[in-house]
PDB file of C-alpha atoms in Angstrom:
ATOM      1  CA  UNK G   1       7.443 -10.261  12.259  1.00  0.00           C
ATOM      2  CA  UNK G   2       6.312 -13.869  12.189  1.00  0.00           C
ATOM      3  CA  UNK G   3       7.857 -16.420   9.826  1.00  0.00           C
ATOM      4  CA  UNK G   4       5.416 -17.888   7.308  1.00  0.00           C
ATOM      5  CA  UNK G   5       4.695 -21.492   8.282  1.00  0.00           C
ATOM      6  CA  UNK G   6       5.698 -24.340   6.001  1.00  0.00           C
ATOM      7  CA  UNK G   7       2.031 -25.291   5.776  1.00  0.00           C
ATOM      8  CA  UNK G   8       1.188 -21.899   4.267  1.00  0.00           C
ATOM      9  CA  UNK G   9       4.205 -22.055   1.974  1.00  0.00           C
ATOM     10  CA  UNK G  10       3.071 -25.450   0.720  1.00  0.00           C
ATOM     11  CA  UNK G  11      -0.475 -24.158   0.259  1.00  0.00           C
ATOM     12  CA  UNK G  12       0.815 -21.336  -1.938  1.00  0.00           C
ATOM     13  CA  UNK G  13       3.017 -23.744  -3.908  1.00  0.00           C
ATOM     14  CA  UNK G  14      -0.009 -25.970  -4.537  1.00  0.00           C
ATOM     15  CA  UNK G  15      -1.958 -22.916  -5.680  1.00  0.00           C
ATOM     16  CA  UNK G  16       0.763 -22.182  -8.224  1.00  0.00           C
ATOM     17  CA  UNK G  17       0.907 -25.782  -9.426  1.00  0.00           C
ATOM     18  CA  UNK G  18      -2.852 -25.860 -10.039  1.00  0.00           C
ATOM     19  CA  UNK G  19      -2.745 -22.993 -12.569  1.00  0.00           C
ATOM     20  CA  UNK G  20      -0.979 -22.167 -15.799  1.00  0.00           C
ATOM     21  CA  UNK G  21      -1.431 -18.392 -15.958  1.00  0.00           C
ATOM     22  CA  UNK G  22      -1.683 -15.673 -13.304  1.00  0.00           C
ATOM     23  CA  UNK G  23      -2.968 -12.146 -12.899  1.00  0.00           C
ATOM     24  CA  UNK G  24      -1.001 -10.221 -10.265  1.00  0.00           C
ATOM     25  CA  UNK G  25      -2.654  -7.109  -8.839  1.00  0.00           C
ATOM     26  CA  UNK G  26      -2.491  -4.704  -5.891  1.00  0.00           C
ATOM     27  CA  UNK G  27      -4.701  -1.902  -4.628  1.00  0.00           C
ATOM     28  CA  UNK G  28      -5.632   1.237  -6.568  1.00  0.00           C
ATOM     29  CA  UNK G  29      -3.490   4.352  -6.098  1.00  0.00           C
ATOM     30  CA  UNK G  30      -0.527   2.047  -5.498  1.00  0.00           C
ATOM     31  CA  UNK G  31       2.311   2.928  -3.158  1.00  0.00           C
ATOM     32  CA  UNK G  32       5.858   1.611  -3.129  1.00  0.00           C
ATOM     33  CA  UNK G  33       5.118  -1.525  -1.127  1.00  0.00           C
ATOM     34  CA  UNK G  34       2.228  -2.448  -3.411  1.00  0.00           C
ATOM     35  CA  UNK G  35       4.095  -1.993  -6.700  1.00  0.00           C
ATOM     36  CA  UNK G  36       7.388  -3.531  -5.642  1.00  0.00           C
ATOM     37  CA  UNK G  37       5.620  -6.475  -4.009  1.00  0.00           C
ATOM     38  CA  UNK G  38       3.879  -7.086  -7.340  1.00  0.00           C
ATOM     39  CA  UNK G  39       7.214  -6.918  -9.156  1.00  0.00           C
ATOM     40  CA  UNK G  40       8.706  -9.325  -6.629  1.00  0.00           C
ATOM     41  CA  UNK G  41       5.841 -11.761  -7.153  1.00  0.00           C
ATOM     42  CA  UNK G  42       6.250 -11.435 -10.930  1.00  0.00           C
ATOM     43  CA  UNK G  43       9.922 -12.377 -10.538  1.00  0.00           C
ATOM     44  CA  UNK G  44       8.929 -15.442  -8.503  1.00  0.00           C
ATOM     45  CA  UNK G  45       6.462 -16.571 -11.171  1.00  0.00           C
ATOM     46  CA  UNK G  46       8.986 -15.970 -13.948  1.00  0.00           C
ATOM     47  CA  UNK G  47      11.674 -17.938 -12.109  1.00  0.00           C
ATOM     48  CA  UNK G  48       9.292 -20.904 -11.830  1.00  0.00           C
ATOM     49  CA  UNK G  49       8.348 -20.725 -15.504  1.00  0.00           C
ATOM     50  CA  UNK G  50       4.790 -19.385 -15.141  1.00  0.00           C
ATOM     51  CA  UNK G  51       3.137 -16.861 -17.440  1.00  0.00           C
ATOM     52  CA  UNK G  52       1.558 -13.813 -15.809  1.00  0.00           C
ATOM     53  CA  UNK G  53       0.209 -10.319 -16.345  1.00  0.00           C
ATOM     54  CA  UNK G  54       0.689  -7.394 -13.962  1.00  0.00           C
ATOM     55  CA  UNK G  55      -2.499  -5.403 -13.401  1.00  0.00           C
ATOM     56  CA  UNK G  56      -3.178  -2.072 -11.696  1.00  0.00           C
ATOM     57  CA  UNK G  57      -6.022   0.396 -11.794  1.00  0.00           C
ATOM     58  CA  UNK G  58      -3.514   3.149 -11.020  1.00  0.00           C
ATOM     59  CA  UNK G  59      -3.193   6.045 -11.085  1.00  0.00           C
ATOM     60  CA  UNK G  60       0.561   6.071 -10.499  1.00  0.00           C
ATOM     61  CA  UNK G  61       0.595   9.352  -8.585  1.00  0.00           C
ATOM     62  CA  UNK G  62       3.523   8.717  -6.301  1.00  0.00           C
ATOM     63  CA  UNK G  63       6.926   9.767  -7.554  1.00  0.00           C
ATOM     64  CA  UNK G  64       8.571   6.540  -6.357  1.00  0.00           C
ATOM     65  CA  UNK G  65       6.347   4.271  -8.459  1.00  0.00           C
ATOM     66  CA  UNK G  66       5.738   6.259 -11.657  1.00  0.00           C
ATOM     67  CA  UNK G  67       8.625   4.688 -13.539  1.00  0.00           C
ATOM     68  CA  UNK G  68       7.021   1.250 -13.123  1.00  0.00           C
ATOM     69  CA  UNK G  69       3.669   2.141 -14.694  1.00  0.00           C
ATOM     70  CA  UNK G  70       4.928   0.700 -18.005  1.00  0.00           C
ATOM     71  CA  UNK G  71       4.936  -2.808 -16.524  1.00  0.00           C
ATOM     72  CA  UNK G  72       1.233  -2.679 -15.565  1.00  0.00           C
ATOM     73  CA  UNK G  73      -2.068  -2.446 -17.390  1.00  0.00           C
ATOM     74  CA  UNK G  74      -5.663  -1.935 -16.306  1.00  0.00           C
ATOM     75  CA  UNK G  75      -6.930  -4.267 -19.050  1.00  0.00           C
ATOM     76  CA  UNK G  76      -6.558  -8.005 -18.424  1.00  0.00           C
ATOM     77  CA  UNK G  77      -5.805 -10.116 -21.436  1.00  0.00           C
ATOM     78  CA  UNK G  78      -8.936 -11.832 -22.733  1.00  0.00           C
ATOM     79  CA  UNK G  79      -9.293 -15.431 -21.632  1.00  0.00           C
ATOM     80  CA  UNK G  80     -11.672 -18.091 -22.868  1.00  0.00           C
ATOM     81  CA  UNK G  81     -13.695 -19.951 -20.268  1.00  0.00           C
ATOM     82  CA  UNK G  82     -11.365 -22.996 -20.359  1.00  0.00           C
ATOM     83  CA  UNK G  83      -8.378 -20.654 -19.936  1.00  0.00           C
ATOM     84  CA  UNK G  84     -10.013 -18.894 -16.970  1.00  0.00           C
ATOM     85  CA  UNK G  85     -10.282 -22.226 -15.183  1.00  0.00           C
ATOM     86  CA  UNK G  86      -6.501 -22.557 -15.408  1.00  0.00           C
ATOM     87  CA  UNK G  87      -5.872 -18.954 -14.294  1.00  0.00           C
ATOM     88  CA  UNK G  88      -5.029 -17.811 -10.781  1.00  0.00           C
ATOM     89  CA  UNK G  89      -5.468 -14.316  -9.347  1.00  0.00           C
ATOM     90  CA  UNK G  90      -2.837 -13.163  -6.834  1.00  0.00           C
ATOM     91  CA  UNK G  91      -3.838 -10.085  -4.833  1.00  0.00           C
ATOM     92  CA  UNK G  92      -1.062  -8.282  -2.975  1.00  0.00           C
ATOM     93  CA  UNK G  93      -1.112  -5.606  -0.261  1.00  0.00           C
ATOM     94  CA  UNK G  94      -4.906  -5.637   0.107  1.00  0.00           C
ATOM     95  CA  UNK G  95      -7.677  -8.179   0.541  1.00  0.00           C
ATOM     96  CA  UNK G  96     -10.823  -6.482  -0.736  1.00  0.00           C
ATOM     97  CA  UNK G  97     -11.936  -6.497  -4.374  1.00  0.00           C
ATOM     98  CA  UNK G  98     -13.318  -2.990  -3.857  1.00  0.00           C
ATOM     99  CA  UNK G  99      -9.793  -1.687  -3.256  1.00  0.00           C
ATOM    100  CA  UNK G 100      -8.528  -3.006  -6.598  1.00  0.00           C
ATOM    101  CA  UNK G 101     -10.220  -0.122  -8.417  1.00  0.00           C
ATOM    102  CA  UNK G 102     -11.603   0.000 -11.937  1.00  0.00           C
ATOM    103  CA  UNK G 103     -10.219  -2.836 -14.067  1.00  0.00           C
ATOM    104  CA  UNK G 104     -11.384  -3.221 -17.670  1.00  0.00           C
ATOM    105  CA  UNK G 105     -12.202  -6.886 -17.348  1.00  0.00           C
ATOM    106  CA  UNK G 106     -13.794  -9.472 -15.094  1.00  0.00           C
ATOM    107  CA  UNK G 107     -11.552 -10.776 -12.317  1.00  0.00           C
ATOM    108  CA  UNK G 108     -14.299 -12.147 -10.122  1.00  0.00           C
ATOM    109  CA  UNK G 109     -14.776 -15.881 -10.148  1.00  0.00           C
ATOM    110  CA  UNK G 110     -11.078 -16.601 -10.612  1.00  0.00           C
ATOM    111  CA  UNK G 111      -9.319 -18.828  -8.124  1.00  0.00           C
ATOM    112  CA  UNK G 112      -7.688 -16.266  -5.832  1.00  0.00           C
ATOM    113  CA  UNK G 113      -4.783 -16.129  -3.397  1.00  0.00           C
ATOM    114  CA  UNK G 114      -4.281 -13.110  -1.119  1.00  0.00           C
ATOM    115  CA  UNK G 115      -0.962 -11.965   0.375  1.00  0.00           C
ATOM    116  CA  UNK G 116      -1.458  -9.029   2.724  1.00  0.00           C
ATOM    117  CA  UNK G 117      -0.199  -7.506   5.963  1.00  0.00           C
ATOM    118  CA  UNK G 118      -2.988  -5.112   6.901  1.00  0.00           C
ATOM    119  CA  UNK G 119      -4.740  -5.412  10.237  1.00  0.00           C
ATOM    120  CA  UNK G 120      -8.194  -5.137   8.657  1.00  0.00           C
ATOM    121  CA  UNK G 121      -7.604  -7.939   6.141  1.00  0.00           C
ATOM    122  CA  UNK G 122      -9.770 -11.037   6.499  1.00  0.00           C
ATOM    123  CA  UNK G 123      -8.087 -14.405   6.164  1.00  0.00           C
ATOM    124  CA  UNK G 124      -9.394 -16.966   3.670  1.00  0.00           C
ATOM    125  CA  UNK G 125      -8.379 -20.528   2.920  1.00  0.00           C
ATOM    126  CA  UNK G 126      -6.094 -19.282   0.158  1.00  0.00           C
ATOM    127  CA  UNK G 127      -4.311 -16.439   1.909  1.00  0.00           C
ATOM    128  CA  UNK G 128      -1.202 -15.402   3.776  1.00  0.00           C
ATOM    129  CA  UNK G 129      -2.155 -12.495   5.999  1.00  0.00           C
ATOM    130  CA  UNK G 130       0.234 -11.307   8.688  1.00  0.00           C
ATOM    131  CA  UNK G 131      -0.394  -7.963  10.437  1.00  0.00           C
ATOM    132  CA  UNK G 132       2.924  -8.382  12.274  1.00  0.00           C
ATOM    133  CA  UNK G 133       4.763  -7.932   8.975  1.00  0.00           C
ATOM    134  CA  UNK G 134       5.625  -4.254   8.388  1.00  0.00           C
ATOM    135  CA  UNK G 135       5.303  -4.597   4.616  1.00  0.00           C
ATOM    136  CA  UNK G 136       3.826  -6.925   2.035  1.00  0.00           C
ATOM    137  CA  UNK G 137       7.305  -7.003   0.500  1.00  0.00           C
ATOM    138  CA  UNK G 138       8.508  -8.955   3.568  1.00  0.00           C
ATOM    139  CA  UNK G 139       5.950 -11.676   2.860  1.00  0.00           C
ATOM    140  CA  UNK G 140       6.845 -11.811  -0.836  1.00  0.00           C
ATOM    141  CA  UNK G 141      10.518 -12.062   0.125  1.00  0.00           C
ATOM    142  CA  UNK G 142       9.828 -15.093   2.306  1.00  0.00           C
ATOM    143  CA  UNK G 143       7.847 -16.759  -0.474  1.00  0.00           C
ATOM    144  CA  UNK G 144      10.584 -16.057  -3.013  1.00  0.00           C
ATOM    145  CA  UNK G 145      13.344 -17.395  -0.763  1.00  0.00           C
ATOM    146  CA  UNK G 146      11.381 -20.548   0.127  1.00  0.00           C
ATOM    147  CA  UNK G 147      10.202 -21.327  -3.404  1.00  0.00           C
ATOM    148  CA  UNK G 148      12.972 -19.976  -5.653  1.00  0.00           C
ATOM    149  CA  UNK G 149      16.012 -19.410  -3.456  1.00  0.00           C
ATOM    150  CA  UNK G 150      18.292 -16.442  -2.691  1.00  0.00           C
ATOM    151  CA  UNK G 151      17.087 -13.180  -4.219  1.00  0.00           C
ATOM    152  CA  UNK G 152      18.675 -11.768  -7.349  1.00  0.00           C
ATOM    153  CA  UNK G 153      20.033  -8.222  -7.345  1.00  0.00           C
ATOM    154  CA  UNK G 154      16.933  -6.842  -9.084  1.00  0.00           C
ATOM    155  CA  UNK G 155      14.532  -8.642  -6.759  1.00  0.00           C
ATOM    156  CA  UNK G 156      16.561  -7.553  -3.732  1.00  0.00           C
ATOM    157  CA  UNK G 157      16.428  -3.901  -4.810  1.00  0.00           C
ATOM    158  CA  UNK G 158      12.674  -4.043  -5.458  1.00  0.00           C
ATOM    159  CA  UNK G 159      11.742  -5.737  -2.199  1.00  0.00           C
ATOM    160  CA  UNK G 160      14.078  -3.529  -0.151  1.00  0.00           C
ATOM    161  CA  UNK G 161      12.383  -0.479  -1.647  1.00  0.00           C
ATOM    162  CA  UNK G 162       8.928  -1.844  -0.813  1.00  0.00           C
ATOM    163  CA  UNK G 163      10.022  -2.544   2.755  1.00  0.00           C
ATOM    164  CA  UNK G 164      11.637   0.875   3.105  1.00  0.00           C
ATOM    165  CA  UNK G 165       8.618   2.840   1.913  1.00  0.00           C
ATOM    166  CA  UNK G 166       6.132   1.097   4.214  1.00  0.00           C
ATOM    167  CA  UNK G 167       8.383   1.464   7.263  1.00  0.00           C
ATOM    168  CA  UNK G 168       9.291   5.108   6.652  1.00  0.00           C
ATOM    169  CA  UNK G 169      12.828   3.902   6.009  1.00  0.00           C
ATOM    170  CA  UNK G 170      12.628   1.807   9.197  1.00  0.00           C
ATOM    171  CA  UNK G 171      11.456   4.719  11.390  1.00  0.00           C
ATOM    172  CA  UNK G 172       8.159   3.001  12.257  1.00  0.00           C
ATOM    173  CA  UNK G 173       9.689  -0.246  13.496  1.00  0.00           C
ATOM    174  CA  UNK G 174       9.706  -1.144  17.184  1.00  0.00           C
ATOM    175  CA  UNK G 175      11.763  -3.343  19.496  1.00  0.00           C
ATOM    176  CA  UNK G 176      10.160  -6.527  18.112  1.00  0.00           C
ATOM    177  CA  UNK G 177      11.650  -5.999  14.630  1.00  0.00           C
ATOM    178  CA  UNK G 178      14.818  -8.072  14.743  1.00  0.00           C
ATOM    179  CA  UNK G 179      13.442 -10.529  12.173  1.00  0.00           C
ATOM    180  CA  UNK G 180      12.654  -7.628   9.812  1.00  0.00           C
ATOM    181  CA  UNK G 181      16.250  -6.422   9.971  1.00  0.00           C
ATOM    182  CA  UNK G 182      17.520  -9.936   9.365  1.00  0.00           C
ATOM    183  CA  UNK G 183      15.359 -10.069   6.232  1.00  0.00           C
ATOM    184  CA  UNK G 184      16.573  -6.620   5.189  1.00  0.00           C
ATOM    185  CA  UNK G 185      20.168  -7.756   5.658  1.00  0.00           C
ATOM    186  CA  UNK G 186      19.590 -10.635   3.238  1.00  0.00           C
ATOM    187  CA  UNK G 187      18.282  -8.145   0.666  1.00  0.00           C
ATOM    188  CA  UNK G 188      21.384  -5.991   1.094  1.00  0.00           C
ATOM    189  CA  UNK G 189      23.551  -9.102   0.728  1.00  0.00           C
ATOM    190  CA  UNK G 190      21.595  -9.786  -2.477  1.00  0.00           C
ATOM    191  CA  UNK G 191      22.484  -6.391  -3.922  1.00  0.00           C
ATOM    192  CA  UNK G 192      20.044  -3.815  -2.524  1.00  0.00           C
ATOM    193  CA  UNK G 193      21.686  -0.425  -1.947  1.00  0.00           C
ATOM    194  CA  UNK G 194      20.320   1.358   1.160  1.00  0.00           C
ATOM    195  CA  UNK G 195      21.707   4.762   0.200  1.00  0.00           C
ATOM    196  CA  UNK G 196      20.316   4.668  -3.330  1.00  0.00           C
ATOM    197  CA  UNK G 197      16.984   3.499  -1.954  1.00  0.00           C
ATOM    198  CA  UNK G 198      16.794   6.432   0.471  1.00  0.00           C
ATOM    199  CA  UNK G 199      17.749   8.909  -2.260  1.00  0.00           C
ATOM    200  CA  UNK G 200      15.076   7.480  -4.543  1.00  0.00           C
ATOM    201  CA  UNK G 201      12.466   7.757  -1.797  1.00  0.00           C
ATOM    202  CA  UNK G 202      13.240  11.338  -0.815  1.00  0.00           C
ATOM    203  CA  UNK G 203      14.406  13.107  -3.983  1.00  0.00           C
ATOM    204  CA  UNK G 204      12.951  14.055  -7.344  1.00  0.00           C
ATOM    205  CA  UNK G 205       9.854  15.763  -5.952  1.00  0.00           C
ATOM    206  CA  UNK G 206       8.483  18.699  -7.994  1.00  0.00           C
ATOM    207  CA  UNK G 207       8.499  22.234  -6.598  1.00  0.00           C
ATOM    208  CA  UNK G 208       4.707  22.144  -6.530  1.00  0.00           C
ATOM    209  CA  UNK G 209       4.824  19.672  -3.617  1.00  0.00           C
ATOM    210  CA  UNK G 210       6.249  22.401  -1.392  1.00  0.00           C
ATOM    211  CA  UNK G 211       3.749  25.002  -2.541  1.00  0.00           C
ATOM    212  CA  UNK G 212       0.810  22.679  -1.891  1.00  0.00           C
ATOM    213  CA  UNK G 213       2.315  21.659   1.433  1.00  0.00           C
ATOM    214  CA  UNK G 214       2.176  25.304   2.478  1.00  0.00           C
ATOM    215  CA  UNK G 215      -1.525  25.462   1.564  1.00  0.00           C
ATOM    216  CA  UNK G 216      -2.289  22.308   3.557  1.00  0.00           C
ATOM    217  CA  UNK G 217      -0.358  23.534   6.587  1.00  0.00           C
ATOM    218  CA  UNK G 218      -2.204  26.851   6.540  1.00  0.00           C
ATOM    219  CA  UNK G 219      -5.569  25.104   6.213  1.00  0.00           C
ATOM    220  CA  UNK G 220      -5.010  22.575   9.007  1.00  0.00           C
ATOM    221  CA  UNK G 221      -7.119  22.686  12.158  1.00  0.00           C
ATOM    222  CA  UNK G 222      -6.634  21.096  15.565  1.00  0.00           C
ATOM    223  CA  UNK G 223      -9.398  19.380  17.520  1.00  0.00           C
ATOM    224  CA  UNK G 224      -9.853  17.817  20.937  1.00  0.00           C
ATOM    225  CA  UNK G 225      -7.229  19.880  22.725  1.00  0.00           C
ATOM    226  CA  UNK G 226      -4.796  19.580  19.836  1.00  0.00           C
ATOM    227  CA  UNK G 227      -4.809  15.779  19.761  1.00  0.00           C
ATOM    228  CA  UNK G 228      -6.222  15.599  16.219  1.00  0.00           C
ATOM    229  CA  UNK G 229      -5.198  17.547  13.123  1.00  0.00           C
ATOM    230  CA  UNK G 230      -7.309  17.582   9.968  1.00  0.00           C
ATOM    231  CA  UNK G 231      -6.416  19.206   6.678  1.00  0.00           C
ATOM    232  CA  UNK G 232      -7.681  18.746   3.151  1.00  0.00           C
ATOM    233  CA  UNK G 233      -7.059  19.190  -0.561  1.00  0.00           C
ATOM    234  CA  UNK G 234      -9.818  20.465  -2.825  1.00  0.00           C
ATOM    235  CA  UNK G 235     -10.372  19.702  -6.486  1.00  0.00           C
ATOM    236  CA  UNK G 236      -9.288  23.289  -7.192  1.00  0.00           C
ATOM    237  CA  UNK G 237      -5.994  22.569  -5.415  1.00  0.00           C
ATOM    238  CA  UNK G 238      -5.469  19.514  -7.586  1.00  0.00           C
ATOM    239  CA  UNK G 239      -6.217  21.490 -10.739  1.00  0.00           C
ATOM    240  CA  UNK G 240      -3.711  24.171  -9.705  1.00  0.00           C
ATOM    241  CA  UNK G 241      -0.871  22.050  -8.358  1.00  0.00           C
ATOM    242  CA  UNK G 242      -1.465  18.747 -10.159  1.00  0.00           C
ATOM    243  CA  UNK G 243      -1.524  15.230  -8.806  1.00  0.00           C
ATOM    244  CA  UNK G 244       2.245  15.311  -8.493  1.00  0.00           C
ATOM    245  CA  UNK G 245       1.921  18.153  -6.013  1.00  0.00           C
ATOM    246  CA  UNK G 246       1.376  15.850  -3.053  1.00  0.00           C
ATOM    247  CA  UNK G 247       3.862  14.962  -0.366  1.00  0.00           C
ATOM    248  CA  UNK G 248       1.614  13.510   2.285  1.00  0.00           C
ATOM    249  CA  UNK G 249       4.479  11.725   4.048  1.00  0.00           C
ATOM    250  CA  UNK G 250       6.112  15.059   4.831  1.00  0.00           C
ATOM    251  CA  UNK G 251       2.759  16.436   5.973  1.00  0.00           C
ATOM    252  CA  UNK G 252       2.167  13.582   8.409  1.00  0.00           C
ATOM    253  CA  UNK G 253       5.710  13.815   9.780  1.00  0.00           C
ATOM    254  CA  UNK G 254       5.428  17.533  10.448  1.00  0.00           C
ATOM    255  CA  UNK G 255       2.176  17.240  12.374  1.00  0.00           C
ATOM    256  CA  UNK G 256       3.021  14.060  14.296  1.00  0.00           C
ATOM    257  CA  UNK G 257       6.194  15.771  15.526  1.00  0.00           C
ATOM    258  CA  UNK G 258       4.006  18.226  17.474  1.00  0.00           C
ATOM    259  CA  UNK G 259       3.856  17.251  21.164  1.00  0.00           C
ATOM    260  CA  UNK G 260       0.103  17.144  21.685  1.00  0.00           C
ATOM    261  CA  UNK G 261      -0.851  15.657  18.305  1.00  0.00           C
ATOM    262  CA  UNK G 262      -1.873  11.993  18.399  1.00  0.00           C
ATOM    263  CA  UNK G 263      -3.529  11.598  14.976  1.00  0.00           C
ATOM    264  CA  UNK G 264      -3.599  13.293  11.577  1.00  0.00           C
ATOM    265  CA  UNK G 265      -6.210  13.118   8.806  1.00  0.00           C
ATOM    266  CA  UNK G 266      -5.512  14.287   5.257  1.00  0.00           C
ATOM    267  CA  UNK G 267      -8.659  14.420   3.101  1.00  0.00           C
ATOM    268  CA  UNK G 268      -8.710  14.817  -0.671  1.00  0.00           C
ATOM    269  CA  UNK G 269     -11.773  15.638  -2.768  1.00  0.00           C
ATOM    270  CA  UNK G 270     -11.167  13.308  -5.718  1.00  0.00           C
ATOM    271  CA  UNK G 271     -14.464  13.944  -7.549  1.00  0.00           C
ATOM    272  CA  UNK G 272     -17.533  16.036  -6.845  1.00  0.00           C
ATOM    273  CA  UNK G 273     -19.041  13.091  -5.001  1.00  0.00           C
ATOM    274  CA  UNK G 274     -16.120  11.162  -3.509  1.00  0.00           C
ATOM    275  CA  UNK G 275     -13.096  11.614  -1.261  1.00  0.00           C
ATOM    276  CA  UNK G 276     -10.014   9.698  -0.241  1.00  0.00           C
ATOM    277  CA  UNK G 277      -8.245  10.083   3.069  1.00  0.00           C
ATOM    278  CA  UNK G 278      -4.994   9.130   4.714  1.00  0.00           C
ATOM    279  CA  UNK G 279      -4.900   8.634   8.475  1.00  0.00           C
ATOM    280  CA  UNK G 280      -1.763   8.488  10.613  1.00  0.00           C
ATOM    281  CA  UNK G 281      -1.293   8.252  14.362  1.00  0.00           C
ATOM    282  CA  UNK G 282       1.101   7.695  17.195  1.00  0.00           C
ATOM    283  CA  UNK G 283       1.135   4.448  19.190  1.00  0.00           C
ATOM    284  CA  UNK G 284      -2.081   4.685  21.161  1.00  0.00           C
ATOM    285  CA  UNK G 285      -4.613   5.557  18.440  1.00  0.00           C
ATOM    286  CA  UNK G 286      -5.823   2.794  16.106  1.00  0.00           C
ATOM    287  CA  UNK G 287      -6.718   4.627  12.893  1.00  0.00           C
ATOM    288  CA  UNK G 288      -7.392   1.353  11.040  1.00  0.00           C
ATOM    289  CA  UNK G 289     -10.561   0.933  13.122  1.00  0.00           C
ATOM    290  CA  UNK G 290     -11.696   4.428  12.164  1.00  0.00           C
ATOM    291  CA  UNK G 291     -10.835   3.914   8.488  1.00  0.00           C
ATOM    292  CA  UNK G 292     -12.877   0.690   8.547  1.00  0.00           C
ATOM    293  CA  UNK G 293     -15.958   2.725   9.518  1.00  0.00           C
ATOM    294  CA  UNK G 294     -15.667   4.413   6.103  1.00  0.00           C
ATOM    295  CA  UNK G 295     -14.920   1.263   4.103  1.00  0.00           C
ATOM    296  CA  UNK G 296     -11.150   1.570   4.355  1.00  0.00           C
ATOM    297  CA  UNK G 297      -8.460  -0.131   6.379  1.00  0.00           C
ATOM    298  CA  UNK G 298      -4.755  -0.608   6.883  1.00  0.00           C
ATOM    299  CA  UNK G 299      -2.452  -0.589   9.880  1.00  0.00           C
ATOM    300  CA  UNK G 300      -3.015   0.560  13.432  1.00  0.00           C
ATOM    301  CA  UNK G 301      -0.990   3.728  12.855  1.00  0.00           C
ATOM    302  CA  UNK G 302      -1.334   4.162   9.079  1.00  0.00           C
ATOM    303  CA  UNK G 303      -4.547   3.629   7.130  1.00  0.00           C
ATOM    304  CA  UNK G 304      -6.503   4.909   4.176  1.00  0.00           C
ATOM    305  CA  UNK G 305      -9.979   5.004   2.748  1.00  0.00           C
ATOM    306  CA  UNK G 306     -12.131   6.002  -0.197  1.00  0.00           C
ATOM    307  CA  UNK G 307     -15.712   7.048   0.432  1.00  0.00           C
ATOM    308  CA  UNK G 308     -18.652   8.857  -1.109  1.00  0.00           C
ATOM    309  CA  UNK G 309     -19.290  12.417   0.020  1.00  0.00           C
ATOM    310  CA  UNK G 310     -17.714  15.836   0.222  1.00  0.00           C
ATOM    311  CA  UNK G 311     -15.065  17.169   2.566  1.00  0.00           C
ATOM    312  CA  UNK G 312     -17.638  19.336   4.347  1.00  0.00           C
ATOM    313  CA  UNK G 313     -19.810  16.317   5.153  1.00  0.00           C
ATOM    314  CA  UNK G 314     -17.029  13.845   5.917  1.00  0.00           C
ATOM    315  CA  UNK G 315     -15.116  15.962   8.455  1.00  0.00           C
ATOM    316  CA  UNK G 316     -17.992  15.978  11.012  1.00  0.00           C
ATOM    317  CA  UNK G 317     -18.288  12.209  10.668  1.00  0.00           C
ATOM    318  CA  UNK G 318     -14.540  11.858  11.182  1.00  0.00           C
ATOM    319  CA  UNK G 319     -14.717  14.036  14.272  1.00  0.00           C
ATOM    320  CA  UNK G 320     -17.498  11.882  15.680  1.00  0.00           C
ATOM    321  CA  UNK G 321     -15.429   8.715  15.310  1.00  0.00           C
ATOM    322  CA  UNK G 322     -12.249  10.285  16.716  1.00  0.00           C
ATOM    323  CA  UNK G 323     -14.195  11.660  19.688  1.00  0.00           C
ATOM    324  CA  UNK G 324     -14.709   8.067  20.819  1.00  0.00           C
ATOM    325  CA  UNK G 325     -10.966   7.498  21.205  1.00  0.00           C
ATOM    326  CA  UNK G 326      -9.548  10.956  21.935  1.00  0.00           C
ATOM    327  CA  UNK G 327     -11.989  12.274  24.540  1.00  0.00           C
TER     328      UNK G 327
END
């Protein structure tokens, strides 16, 4: 993980100084890194005396973020035109407006600063984008420490949770991660509890997650000599098991533990005309490049997308793209 340069720190500080109010937002269907990065940024703004509003299109499907839904809204407070000119928009854990989802208000045209760590993110003049960072929470931590100072216990717990979720509780880190562990150590010194974080990540899942997991395992198919596994969730599955009946992390782990498997795709039919998908892979397969073909993005080994179409039509297109890297 690279250290944010002082030039970029100063650029962000100048962005803050040039506004009086801020909207803070992450991507739709937020995960732990997204939500806890937003909460960390909110703490930074509060510590510096700025007013802000936390926004999210939701839905808060994941068990680890549901309790924080009360801090977010999908309806920005109304601002007059003079007020909008003094308002900054801070986007975390994504860089595309399309990934923000449906917000009941106009965010376009606001002076914007992006903090993201995804490989497919495009840098702008007002941005801090670092694909070497394993989580957006790591970037927010650096900003907080440089601008405010040592993290408080609450901020430490939030940012440690964001880091833990995006690294699979550090399972996805490689030999170049010493700086990440140094940052994590500072969060623990600040009051983060690793054991409580792990328990929060892995417990509290409804029984339906295991029932749906069985359906997805039974439905899965292997392609290209077993290198690719694709499974899917229908709208009927969602109606039967509910949105809480998803444990995609467990699904990915089970399939990627199989010797010959190099990539996994989990498709979900969200509406009659649209799907979402999660893509995971081992070292050699860059699923972010494949996700980008469908308007998505993310990391080399963990990406997502939302696209028009049905499962039946999307799977052949997925197979075509994977054939280019697996055959």
